[in-house]
Amino acid sequence: MADRYASFAHSGIGKAVVKRLGLPNPPRLRRYRPGQPLVEAPVLVDGAPHGRLADPVRELLTAAGVPLGDEAPLGGLVFDATGIVDSTGLRALYDFFHPRARALRPSGRVVVLGTPPESCENPREATAQRALEGLTRSIGKEFGRGATAQLGYVTPGAEAGIESTLRFLLSARSAYVSGQVIRIGPGEVTPPEDWERPLAGRVALVTGAARGIGAAIAQVLARDGARVIALDVPAAGESLAEVANDIKGETLQLDLTAGDAPARLAEYLRTRHGGVDVVVHNAGITRDKTIGRMDPDRWDRVLDVNLSSQERINDELVDRGLIRTGGRIVGVASIAGIAGNRGQTNYATSKAGVIGLVRSMAPLLADRNITVNAVAPGFIETRMTAKMPLALREAGRRMNSLAQGGRPVDVAETIAWFASPGSGGVTGNVVRVCGQSLLGA
Ligand SMILES: NC(=O)c1ccc[n+]([C@@H]2O[C@H](COP(=O)([O-])OP(=O)(O)OC[C@H]3O[C@@H](n4cnc5c(N)ncnc54)[C@H](O)[C@@H]3O)[C@@H](O)[C@H]2O)c1
């Protein structure tokens, strides 16, 4: 659905009105197009003394053809904070960011890298590293003009696994992701031969792919080289076929809640492809009512589609060894699962459950090199949000650092980063695709 306010704010007269009245000013976000350079302006990489990441970051960015420098306008600011071992050392952040608060070009990127507090040697270091969250999230709210800011915690020893995440965060693919804390651990990483097609040779299943976010996920994974199996209910067969034809993928008409769905899906993957590399659990429904007015069917349907069916399918595919080593499971949660939402006890419960699933399964599947992560979308422009009452829809669009709704492609790009063979160190993460929404922040 068109964001008429954003169109107005971008017009000649609109710009003046927005400025004079101090209204929200949604910037135009730079989004990824194939062939686009990773970053279009120099990136400044610096860090506190004795950090372990500034040098590897400079090396990998140079190898990726990204110009490094300190001349505004900059495409990105990367600060290695791993050398900060106590609270007095945090001054290095001020010294770096204060003179550069206006140095970024529109849609510029800020990435702060640290050590996970739980991996620090002592409480002082853990305290200082935890403090990085406050800085990063505040910069996401301050810099404006489409800038985003993230914190990447890199476990000691996992330095070699940061490229895929750094590429995602610095590029236009992460247009609607801001204020996030991402953990990169020691998983096995296979750098793709071609970063433009990291999923070449991989088979990806996308549920709920007939429309909305699922269709965008199917398109982006196919663009990145995957053979995509687009799954949806039989009633959505026609639009499912359109999505699949467009990307030269396959369709699988299946109601995920049917008793035999896990077995039928497993058989399909086994006989056609000998297994699967990427499983994206995107299918989801809402049946909103406050809990006092909710009939049991609304509760049961939402929990079954959004959570229990995912568990049954994961179990079947994992137990039968059909998710290949290096595999990726990605769930689609929601900020409602983090913040809660009036009228959505069933939905928020199911989505919080998806977060629980990710966190509890990730360590269990680590020894098979299978990662499990989730995205938590905020307000995304889809049919689901187009149905919201006007006031609620406008609030959803504006109450975030980017003052606009996201697009299905923004969720899809984040999933493609999780799915990349280069993201083996990224597991157990829940990344919000919400423009740094105030809800649940
Ligand atoms: N749109 C948003 O702003 C937003 C925000 C947060 C989370 N999400 C989540 O993102 C996902 C996609 O959302 P959307 O807005 O594209 O929704 P949508 O309703 O447009 O698409 C969902 C798809 O899932 C399919 N589906 C539903 N039940 C199924 C079943 N039993 N078996 C197989 N397929 C089934 C539907 O047929 C549909 O094609 C959902 O999980 C949703 O909860 C969306």
Short mmCIF file of C-alpha atoms and ligand atoms in Angstrom, two decimals:
data_model
loop_
_atom_site.label_atom_id
_atom_site.label_comp_id
_atom_site.label_asym_id
_atom_site.label_seq_id
_atom_site.Cartn_x
_atom_site.Cartn_y
_atom_site.Cartn_z
CA MET A 1 0.00 0.00 0.00
CA ALA A 2 1.33 3.44 -0.96
CA ASP A 3 2.72 5.55 1.86
CA ARG A 4 1.05 8.81 0.81
CA TYR A 5 2.59 10.79 3.64
CA ALA A 6 6.12 9.77 2.57
CA SER A 7 5.36 10.73 -1.06
CA PHE A 8 4.11 14.11 0.17
CA ALA A 9 7.16 14.61 2.42
CA HIS A 10 9.43 13.97 -0.58
CA SER A 11 7.63 16.55 -2.78
CA GLY A 12 8.85 20.16 -3.10
CA ILE A 13 6.06 21.69 -1.02
CA GLY A 14 6.03 18.70 1.34
CA LYS A 15 9.70 19.16 2.24
CA ALA A 16 9.03 22.75 3.30
CA VAL A 17 5.93 21.84 5.34
CA VAL A 18 7.66 18.93 7.06
CA LYS A 19 10.61 21.14 7.99
CA ARG A 20 8.52 24.09 9.20
CA LEU A 21 6.19 21.95 11.36
CA GLY A 22 8.88 19.55 12.57
CA LEU A 23 6.92 16.54 11.21
CA PRO A 24 8.46 13.09 10.75
CA ASN A 25 10.72 13.11 7.71
CA PRO A 26 10.98 9.64 6.16
CA PRO A 27 14.22 9.52 4.15
CA ARG A 28 14.44 7.66 0.84
CA LEU A 29 16.26 4.44 1.67
CA ARG A 30 18.95 3.09 -0.63
CA ARG A 31 18.04 -0.51 -1.50
CA TYR A 32 20.10 -3.22 -3.14
CA ARG A 33 20.19 -3.78 -6.89
CA PRO A 34 22.28 -6.56 -8.41
CA GLY A 35 25.63 -5.25 -9.59
CA GLN A 36 25.59 -2.33 -7.16
CA PRO A 37 28.93 -1.78 -5.37
CA LEU A 38 28.98 -3.04 -1.78
CA VAL A 39 29.39 0.52 -0.48
CA GLU A 40 29.34 3.56 -2.75
CA ALA A 41 31.62 5.83 -0.71
CA PRO A 42 34.71 5.32 1.46
CA VAL A 43 34.39 3.50 4.75
CA LEU A 44 36.38 4.58 7.78
CA VAL A 45 37.62 1.70 9.93
CA ASP A 46 39.17 2.52 13.27
CA GLY A 47 39.20 1.15 16.79
CA ALA A 48 40.35 1.37 20.37
CA PRO A 49 44.00 0.36 20.89
CA HIS A 50 44.74 -3.39 21.00
CA GLY A 51 41.46 -4.38 19.31
CA ARG A 52 41.46 -7.65 17.36
CA LEU A 53 39.10 -6.75 14.51
CA ALA A 54 40.14 -3.47 12.86
CA ASP A 55 42.95 -5.07 10.83
CA PRO A 56 40.95 -8.07 9.57
CA VAL A 57 38.08 -5.72 8.69
CA ARG A 58 40.37 -3.40 6.71
CA GLU A 59 41.82 -6.39 4.89
CA LEU A 60 38.51 -7.95 3.95
CA LEU A 61 36.97 -4.66 2.85
CA THR A 62 39.98 -3.86 0.70
CA ALA A 63 39.77 -7.33 -0.87
CA ALA A 64 36.07 -6.69 -1.51
CA GLY A 65 36.95 -3.49 -3.39
CA VAL A 66 35.58 -1.11 -0.76
CA PRO A 67 37.55 2.16 -0.64
CA LEU A 68 38.81 3.05 2.85
CA GLY A 69 39.27 6.64 3.96
CA ASP A 70 38.22 9.47 6.24
CA GLU A 71 36.89 11.99 3.78
CA ALA A 72 33.21 12.93 4.09
CA PRO A 73 30.73 11.99 2.82
CA LEU A 74 31.48 8.49 4.07
CA GLY A 75 29.59 5.33 3.19
CA GLY A 76 30.20 3.78 6.58
CA LEU A 77 31.90 4.01 9.95
CA VAL A 78 33.23 0.79 11.46
CA PHE A 79 34.60 0.95 14.99
CA ASP A 80 36.41 -1.97 16.59
CA ALA A 81 35.64 -1.70 20.30
CA THR A 82 37.15 -5.06 21.27
CA GLY A 83 40.16 -3.26 22.79
CA ILE A 84 37.97 -1.53 25.38
CA VAL A 85 38.47 -3.37 28.66
CA ASP A 86 36.85 -1.04 31.20
CA SER A 87 34.40 1.83 31.43
CA THR A 88 37.05 4.55 31.19
CA GLY A 89 38.00 3.14 27.81
CA LEU A 90 34.52 3.92 26.48
CA ARG A 91 35.77 7.47 25.89
CA ALA A 92 37.27 6.13 22.66
CA LEU A 93 33.72 5.91 21.28
CA TYR A 94 33.06 9.58 21.89
CA ASP A 95 36.41 10.54 20.38
CA PHE A 96 35.61 8.57 17.22
CA PHE A 97 31.94 9.40 16.69
CA HIS A 98 31.72 12.99 17.96
CA PRO A 99 33.65 14.58 15.06
CA ARG A 100 31.86 12.35 12.54
CA ALA A 101 28.24 12.82 13.53
CA ARG A 102 27.57 14.55 10.15
CA ALA A 103 30.14 12.68 8.09
CA LEU A 104 27.88 9.95 6.65
CA ARG A 105 26.21 10.17 3.28
CA PRO A 106 22.43 9.40 3.16
CA SER A 107 21.72 5.74 4.02
CA GLY A 108 25.21 5.53 5.55
CA ARG A 109 26.15 2.69 7.86
CA VAL A 110 27.55 2.48 11.38
CA VAL A 111 28.90 -0.83 12.65
CA VAL A 112 30.43 -1.22 16.10
CA LEU A 113 32.22 -4.48 16.80
CA GLY A 114 32.73 -5.85 20.29
CA THR A 115 33.29 -8.96 22.37
CA PRO A 116 30.17 -10.75 23.71
CA PRO A 117 29.98 -9.81 27.40
CA GLU A 118 29.58 -13.49 28.27
CA SER A 119 32.97 -14.21 26.65
CA CYS A 120 34.82 -11.40 28.49
CA GLU A 121 37.59 -12.12 30.93
CA ASN A 122 36.29 -10.09 33.87
CA PRO A 123 33.30 -8.02 34.99
CA ARG A 124 34.89 -4.68 34.06
CA GLU A 125 35.45 -5.75 30.48
CA ALA A 126 31.97 -7.34 30.30
CA THR A 127 30.45 -4.10 31.63
CA ALA A 128 32.23 -1.97 29.04
CA GLN A 129 31.29 -4.30 26.21
CA ARG A 130 27.64 -4.36 27.28
CA ALA A 131 27.69 -0.55 27.29
CA LEU A 132 28.24 -0.59 23.51
CA GLU A 133 24.55 -1.42 23.04
CA GLY A 134 23.49 1.96 24.42
CA LEU A 135 25.82 3.84 22.11
CA THR A 136 24.84 1.91 19.00
CA ARG A 137 21.12 2.12 19.54
CA SER A 138 21.34 5.86 20.26
CA ILE A 139 23.34 6.53 17.12
CA GLY A 140 20.63 4.69 15.18
CA LYS A 141 18.17 7.24 16.54
CA GLU A 142 20.43 10.30 16.09
CA PHE A 143 22.19 10.14 12.74
CA GLY A 144 19.08 10.31 10.53
CA ARG A 145 18.93 10.51 6.70
CA GLY A 146 18.47 6.75 6.40
CA ALA A 147 21.58 5.86 8.41
CA THR A 148 21.53 2.60 10.33
CA ALA A 149 23.66 1.46 13.29
CA GLN A 150 24.35 -2.05 14.53
CA LEU A 151 26.48 -3.79 17.10
CA GLY A 152 28.23 -7.02 16.18
CA TYR A 153 29.55 -9.11 19.07
CA VAL A 154 32.28 -11.37 17.74
CA THR A 155 33.39 -14.29 19.92
CA PRO A 156 37.20 -14.49 20.26
CA GLY A 157 38.35 -17.00 17.64
CA ALA A 158 35.44 -16.24 15.27
CA GLU A 159 37.18 -13.35 13.51
CA ALA A 160 37.36 -15.22 10.20
CA GLY A 161 33.55 -15.53 10.10
CA ILE A 162 32.61 -11.85 10.01
CA GLU A 163 32.66 -11.11 6.29
CA SER A 164 29.14 -12.15 5.39
CA THR A 165 27.66 -10.14 8.27
CA LEU A 166 29.80 -7.10 7.58
CA ARG A 167 28.86 -7.16 3.91
CA PHE A 168 25.17 -7.35 4.83
CA LEU A 169 25.34 -4.55 7.38
CA LEU A 170 27.35 -2.17 5.20
CA SER A 171 25.34 -2.80 2.03
CA ALA A 172 21.97 -1.53 0.89
CA ARG A 173 20.54 -4.98 1.68
CA SER A 174 20.13 -3.96 5.33
CA ALA A 175 18.16 -0.79 4.51
CA TYR A 176 15.45 -1.34 7.15
CA VAL A 177 17.56 -3.04 9.84
CA SER A 178 18.80 -0.74 12.59
CA GLY A 179 19.65 -0.78 16.29
CA GLN A 180 20.34 -4.52 16.23
CA VAL A 181 22.77 -6.58 18.28
CA ILE A 182 24.14 -9.54 16.32
CA ARG A 183 26.27 -12.33 17.72
CA ILE A 184 28.86 -14.02 15.53
CA GLY A 185 30.28 -17.23 16.95
CA PRO A 186 32.71 -19.88 15.85
CA GLY A 187 30.54 -21.88 13.36
CA GLU A 188 31.95 -23.30 10.15
CA VAL A 189 32.03 -20.70 7.41
CA THR A 190 32.28 -21.34 3.67
CA PRO A 191 32.88 -18.05 1.88
CA PRO A 192 30.81 -18.09 -1.33
CA GLU A 193 32.75 -18.17 -4.59
CA ASP A 194 30.54 -15.38 -5.88
CA TRP A 195 29.13 -12.97 -3.29
CA GLU A 196 26.48 -11.89 -5.81
CA ARG A 197 25.14 -15.48 -5.93
CA PRO A 198 26.04 -16.97 -2.55
CA LEU A 199 23.26 -19.58 -2.72
CA ALA A 200 24.25 -21.08 -6.07
CA GLY A 201 23.74 -24.86 -5.93
CA ARG A 202 21.57 -24.70 -2.80
CA VAL A 203 17.98 -25.82 -2.41
CA ALA A 204 15.70 -23.54 -0.40
CA LEU A 205 12.18 -24.16 0.88
CA VAL A 206 10.00 -21.12 1.58
CA THR A 207 6.62 -21.60 3.26
CA GLY A 208 3.76 -19.15 2.68
CA ALA A 209 5.41 -18.12 -0.58
CA ALA A 210 2.30 -17.27 -2.62
CA ARG A 211 2.31 -13.61 -1.68
CA GLY A 212 3.61 -10.85 0.61
CA ILE A 213 6.82 -11.43 2.49
CA GLY A 214 7.06 -15.10 1.46
CA ALA A 215 6.97 -14.21 -2.26
CA ALA A 216 9.75 -11.66 -1.68
CA ILE A 217 11.84 -14.24 0.19
CA ALA A 218 11.45 -16.70 -2.70
CA GLN A 219 12.51 -14.00 -5.19
CA VAL A 220 15.56 -12.87 -3.21
CA LEU A 221 16.81 -16.41 -2.51
CA ALA A 222 16.42 -17.24 -6.22
CA ARG A 223 18.24 -14.02 -7.18
CA ASP A 224 21.06 -15.16 -4.88
CA GLY A 225 21.29 -18.44 -6.80
CA ALA A 226 19.08 -20.90 -4.88
CA ARG A 227 16.71 -23.44 -6.39
CA VAL A 228 13.51 -22.42 -4.57
CA ILE A 229 10.60 -24.63 -3.57
CA ALA A 230 7.67 -22.29 -2.98
CA LEU A 231 5.10 -23.83 -0.62
CA ASP A 232 1.61 -22.60 0.18
CA VAL A 233 -1.94 -23.89 0.76
CA PRO A 234 -3.73 -25.40 -2.28
CA ALA A 235 -6.21 -22.48 -2.29
CA ALA A 236 -3.31 -20.14 -3.12
CA GLY A 237 -2.17 -22.38 -5.98
CA GLU A 238 -2.57 -19.83 -8.75
CA SER A 239 -0.51 -17.06 -7.19
CA LEU A 240 1.98 -19.63 -5.93
CA ALA A 241 2.51 -20.79 -9.52
CA GLU A 242 3.06 -17.19 -10.65
CA VAL A 243 5.73 -16.65 -7.99
CA ALA A 244 7.47 -19.93 -8.81
CA ASN A 245 7.34 -19.41 -12.59
CA ASP A 246 8.87 -15.98 -12.22
CA ILE A 247 11.93 -17.38 -10.47
CA LYS A 248 12.09 -20.72 -12.29
CA GLY A 249 11.34 -22.46 -9.02
CA GLU A 250 9.00 -25.26 -7.95
CA THR A 251 5.62 -25.21 -6.26
CA LEU A 252 4.46 -27.41 -3.45
CA GLN A 253 0.80 -27.10 -2.49
CA LEU A 254 0.48 -28.20 1.10
CA ASP A 255 -1.40 -27.15 4.21
CA LEU A 256 1.31 -27.16 6.86
CA THR A 257 -1.16 -28.01 9.59
CA ALA A 258 -2.32 -31.26 7.93
CA GLY A 259 -1.39 -34.36 9.92
CA ASP A 260 0.68 -35.81 7.09
CA ALA A 261 2.35 -32.48 6.09
CA PRO A 262 5.78 -33.15 7.67
CA ALA A 263 6.01 -36.61 6.09
CA ARG A 264 4.82 -35.40 2.66
CA LEU A 265 7.24 -32.50 2.71
CA ALA A 266 10.11 -34.73 3.79
CA GLU A 267 9.33 -37.20 1.00
CA TYR A 268 9.19 -34.43 -1.57
CA LEU A 269 12.59 -33.06 -0.51
CA ARG A 270 14.15 -36.52 -0.35
CA THR A 271 12.95 -37.77 -3.70
CA ARG A 272 13.41 -34.55 -5.71
CA HIS A 273 16.53 -33.09 -4.12
CA GLY A 274 17.99 -35.62 -1.70
CA GLY A 275 17.51 -33.06 1.07
CA VAL A 276 17.38 -29.31 1.58
CA ASP A 277 19.87 -26.56 2.47
CA VAL A 278 17.66 -23.68 3.55
CA VAL A 279 14.27 -23.88 5.28
CA VAL A 280 12.38 -20.63 5.76
CA HIS A 281 9.29 -20.87 7.98
CA ASN A 282 7.43 -17.81 6.78
CA ALA A 283 3.78 -18.97 6.64
CA GLY A 284 1.81 -17.22 9.34
CA ILE A 285 -1.69 -16.05 10.16
CA THR A 286 -3.41 -13.62 12.51
CA ARG A 287 -6.83 -14.11 14.17
CA ASP A 288 -7.01 -11.03 16.39
CA LYS A 289 -9.30 -10.63 19.45
CA THR A 290 -8.60 -9.69 23.04
CA ILE A 291 -8.17 -12.86 25.06
CA GLY A 292 -11.50 -12.45 26.88
CA ARG A 293 -13.35 -12.43 23.55
CA MET A 294 -11.25 -15.01 21.74
CA ASP A 295 -12.82 -18.36 20.88
CA PRO A 296 -10.56 -21.39 21.27
CA ASP A 297 -10.37 -21.95 17.51
CA ARG A 298 -8.59 -18.61 16.98
CA TRP A 299 -6.05 -19.54 19.61
CA ASP A 300 -5.50 -23.05 18.26
CA ARG A 301 -5.25 -22.07 14.57
CA VAL A 302 -2.68 -19.34 15.15
CA LEU A 303 -0.50 -21.44 17.45
CA ASP A 304 -0.68 -24.37 15.07
CA VAL A 305 0.23 -22.50 11.85
CA ASN A 306 2.76 -20.11 13.37
CA LEU A 307 4.57 -22.39 15.80
CA SER A 308 3.60 -26.03 16.23
CA SER A 309 3.75 -26.86 12.51
CA GLN A 310 7.28 -25.41 12.37
CA GLU A 311 8.33 -27.64 15.26
CA ARG A 312 6.84 -30.72 13.62
CA ILE A 313 8.54 -29.98 10.31
CA ASN A 314 11.92 -29.21 11.88
CA ASP A 315 11.76 -32.44 13.85
CA GLU A 316 10.88 -34.52 10.80
CA LEU A 317 13.57 -32.99 8.59
CA VAL A 318 16.27 -33.09 11.28
CA ASP A 319 15.42 -36.62 12.46
CA ARG A 320 15.55 -37.93 8.90
CA GLY A 321 18.84 -36.10 8.24
CA LEU A 322 17.29 -34.17 5.36
CA ILE A 323 18.74 -30.79 6.30
CA ARG A 324 22.21 -31.03 4.85
CA THR A 325 25.31 -30.10 6.79
CA GLY A 326 25.80 -26.36 6.48
CA GLY A 327 21.99 -26.08 6.46
CA ARG A 328 20.01 -23.06 7.55
CA ILE A 329 16.68 -22.84 9.36
CA VAL A 330 15.11 -19.40 9.49
CA GLY A 331 11.93 -18.53 11.37
CA VAL A 332 9.77 -15.47 10.89
CA ALA A 333 8.83 -14.02 14.27
CA SER A 334 7.45 -10.50 14.80
CA ILE A 335 8.05 -7.55 17.07
CA ALA A 336 4.65 -8.50 18.53
CA GLY A 337 6.49 -11.53 19.93
CA ILE A 338 8.93 -9.18 21.66
CA ALA A 339 6.70 -6.28 22.72
CA GLY A 340 3.30 -8.01 22.95
CA ASN A 341 0.28 -6.45 21.31
CA ARG A 342 -3.29 -5.75 22.39
CA GLY A 343 -5.66 -8.11 20.62
CA GLN A 344 -2.87 -10.49 19.67
CA THR A 345 -2.26 -12.77 22.65
CA ASN A 346 -2.39 -15.78 20.34
CA TYR A 347 -0.15 -14.26 17.67
CA ALA A 348 2.38 -12.77 20.12
CA THR A 349 2.55 -16.09 22.00
CA SER A 350 3.26 -17.94 18.77
CA LYS A 351 5.90 -15.45 17.65
CA ALA A 352 7.62 -15.37 21.05
CA GLY A 353 7.62 -19.14 20.73
CA VAL A 354 9.48 -18.87 17.42
CA ILE A 355 12.16 -16.90 19.28
CA GLY A 356 12.28 -19.63 21.92
CA LEU A 357 12.59 -22.27 19.23
CA VAL A 358 15.55 -20.49 17.65
CA ARG A 359 17.37 -20.00 20.93
CA SER A 360 16.82 -23.56 22.13
CA MET A 361 17.55 -25.36 18.85
CA ALA A 362 20.64 -23.41 17.80
CA PRO A 363 23.04 -25.07 20.29
CA LEU A 364 21.57 -28.52 19.55
CA LEU A 365 22.18 -28.25 15.81
CA ALA A 366 25.57 -26.54 16.00
CA ASP A 367 27.52 -29.79 15.75
CA ARG A 368 25.83 -30.54 12.41
CA ASN A 369 26.78 -27.04 11.20
CA ILE A 370 23.11 -26.16 10.90
CA THR A 371 22.24 -22.63 11.99
CA VAL A 372 18.84 -21.53 13.33
CA ASN A 373 17.90 -17.85 13.34
CA ALA A 374 14.82 -15.67 13.07
CA VAL A 375 13.82 -12.32 11.74
CA ALA A 376 11.32 -10.26 13.69
CA PRO A 377 9.64 -7.89 11.23
CA GLY A 378 8.12 -4.65 12.46
CA PHE A 379 5.70 -2.72 10.27
CA ILE A 380 6.06 -4.10 6.75
CA GLU A 381 3.93 -2.81 3.86
CA THR A 382 1.82 -5.87 2.99
CA ARG A 383 -1.84 -6.83 2.65
CA MET A 384 -1.79 -7.69 6.36
CA THR A 385 -0.81 -4.15 7.38
CA ALA A 386 -2.95 -2.51 4.67
CA LYS A 387 -6.00 -3.89 6.53
CA MET A 388 -5.09 -2.05 9.76
CA PRO A 389 -7.17 0.96 10.87
CA LEU A 390 -5.66 4.21 9.50
CA ALA A 391 -4.43 5.65 12.82
CA LEU A 392 -2.77 2.41 13.84
CA ARG A 393 -1.20 2.04 10.40
CA GLU A 394 0.22 5.57 10.49
CA ALA A 395 1.59 5.01 14.01
CA GLY A 396 3.21 1.76 12.86
CA ARG A 397 4.84 3.51 9.94
CA ARG A 398 6.21 6.51 11.82
CA MET A 399 7.17 5.11 15.23
CA ASN A 400 10.63 4.00 14.20
CA SER A 401 13.97 5.65 13.52
CA LEU A 402 13.41 5.63 9.75
CA ALA A 403 9.84 7.07 10.01
CA GLN A 404 8.43 4.64 7.42
CA GLY A 405 7.27 1.08 6.96
CA GLY A 406 9.62 -1.56 5.61
CA ARG A 407 9.13 -3.56 2.42
CA PRO A 408 8.86 -7.33 2.10
CA VAL A 409 12.24 -7.28 0.35
CA ASP A 410 13.86 -5.91 3.53
CA VAL A 411 12.80 -9.02 5.45
CA ALA A 412 13.90 -11.19 2.53
CA GLU A 413 17.39 -9.66 2.35
CA THR A 414 17.92 -10.34 6.06
CA ILE A 415 16.88 -13.95 5.57
CA ALA A 416 19.24 -14.25 2.59
CA TRP A 417 22.11 -13.11 4.85
CA PHE A 418 21.22 -15.81 7.42
CA ALA A 419 20.99 -18.34 4.57
CA SER A 420 24.41 -17.56 3.10
CA PRO A 421 27.11 -20.22 3.42
CA GLY A 422 29.28 -17.36 4.74
CA SER A 423 26.99 -16.95 7.78
CA GLY A 424 27.94 -20.20 9.54
CA GLY A 425 28.93 -18.26 12.67
CA VAL A 426 25.52 -16.61 12.93
CA THR A 427 23.17 -18.82 14.90
CA GLY A 428 20.62 -18.34 17.67
CA ASN A 429 20.09 -14.73 16.57
CA VAL A 430 16.81 -12.87 16.35
CA VAL A 431 17.20 -9.81 14.18
CA ARG A 432 14.44 -7.25 13.99
CA VAL A 433 13.64 -5.81 10.60
CA CYS A 434 11.74 -2.86 11.95
CA GLY A 435 13.62 0.37 11.21
CA GLN A 436 14.42 0.41 14.95
CA SER A 437 10.79 0.51 16.01
CA LEU A 438 10.03 2.01 19.40
CA LEU A 439 7.82 -1.00 20.18
CA GLY A 440 9.63 -3.49 22.37
CA ALA A 441 12.87 -1.57 21.96
N1 LIG B 1 3.32 -7.88 7.32
C1 LIG B 1 3.90 -7.53 8.45
O1 LIG B 1 4.02 -6.36 8.77
C2 LIG B 1 4.49 -8.60 9.35
C3 LIG B 1 5.06 -8.19 10.55
C4 LIG B 1 5.60 -9.12 11.39
C5 LIG B 1 5.60 -10.46 11.05
N2 LIG B 1 5.04 -10.85 9.88
C6 LIG B 1 5.07 -12.29 9.57
O2 LIG B 1 5.62 -12.47 8.27
C7 LIG B 1 5.05 -13.65 7.69
C8 LIG B 1 4.47 -13.30 6.33
O3 LIG B 1 3.54 -12.26 6.52
P1 LIG B 1 2.70 -11.60 5.31
O4 LIG B 1 2.34 -10.25 5.74
O5 LIG B 1 3.43 -11.79 4.03
O6 LIG B 1 1.39 -12.53 5.37
P2 LIG B 1 0.39 -13.02 4.21
O7 LIG B 1 -0.89 -13.32 4.88
O8 LIG B 1 0.37 -12.04 3.07
O9 LIG B 1 1.07 -14.37 3.69
C9 LIG B 1 1.13 -15.52 4.47
C10 LIG B 1 1.13 -16.74 3.55
O10 LIG B 1 1.16 -17.91 4.39
C11 LIG B 1 0.27 -18.85 3.81
N3 LIG B 1 -0.23 -19.81 4.81
C12 LIG B 1 -1.05 -19.54 5.86
N4 LIG B 1 -1.38 -20.69 6.49
C13 LIG B 1 -0.74 -21.69 5.85
C14 LIG B 1 -0.69 -23.09 6.02
N5 LIG B 1 -1.40 -23.71 6.99
N6 LIG B 1 0.05 -23.83 5.17
C15 LIG B 1 0.76 -23.24 4.17
N7 LIG B 1 0.74 -21.90 3.95
C16 LIG B 1 0.00 -21.14 4.78
C17 LIG B 1 -0.89 -18.00 3.27
O11 LIG B 1 -1.65 -18.71 2.31
C18 LIG B 1 -0.13 -16.81 2.70
O12 LIG B 1 0.20 -16.98 1.34
C19 LIG B 1 4.04 -14.19 8.70
O13 LIG B 1 4.63 -15.19 9.48
C20 LIG B 1 3.72 -12.95 9.53
O14 LIG B 1 3.28 -13.31 10.81
C21 LIG B 1 4.47 -9.96 9.02
#
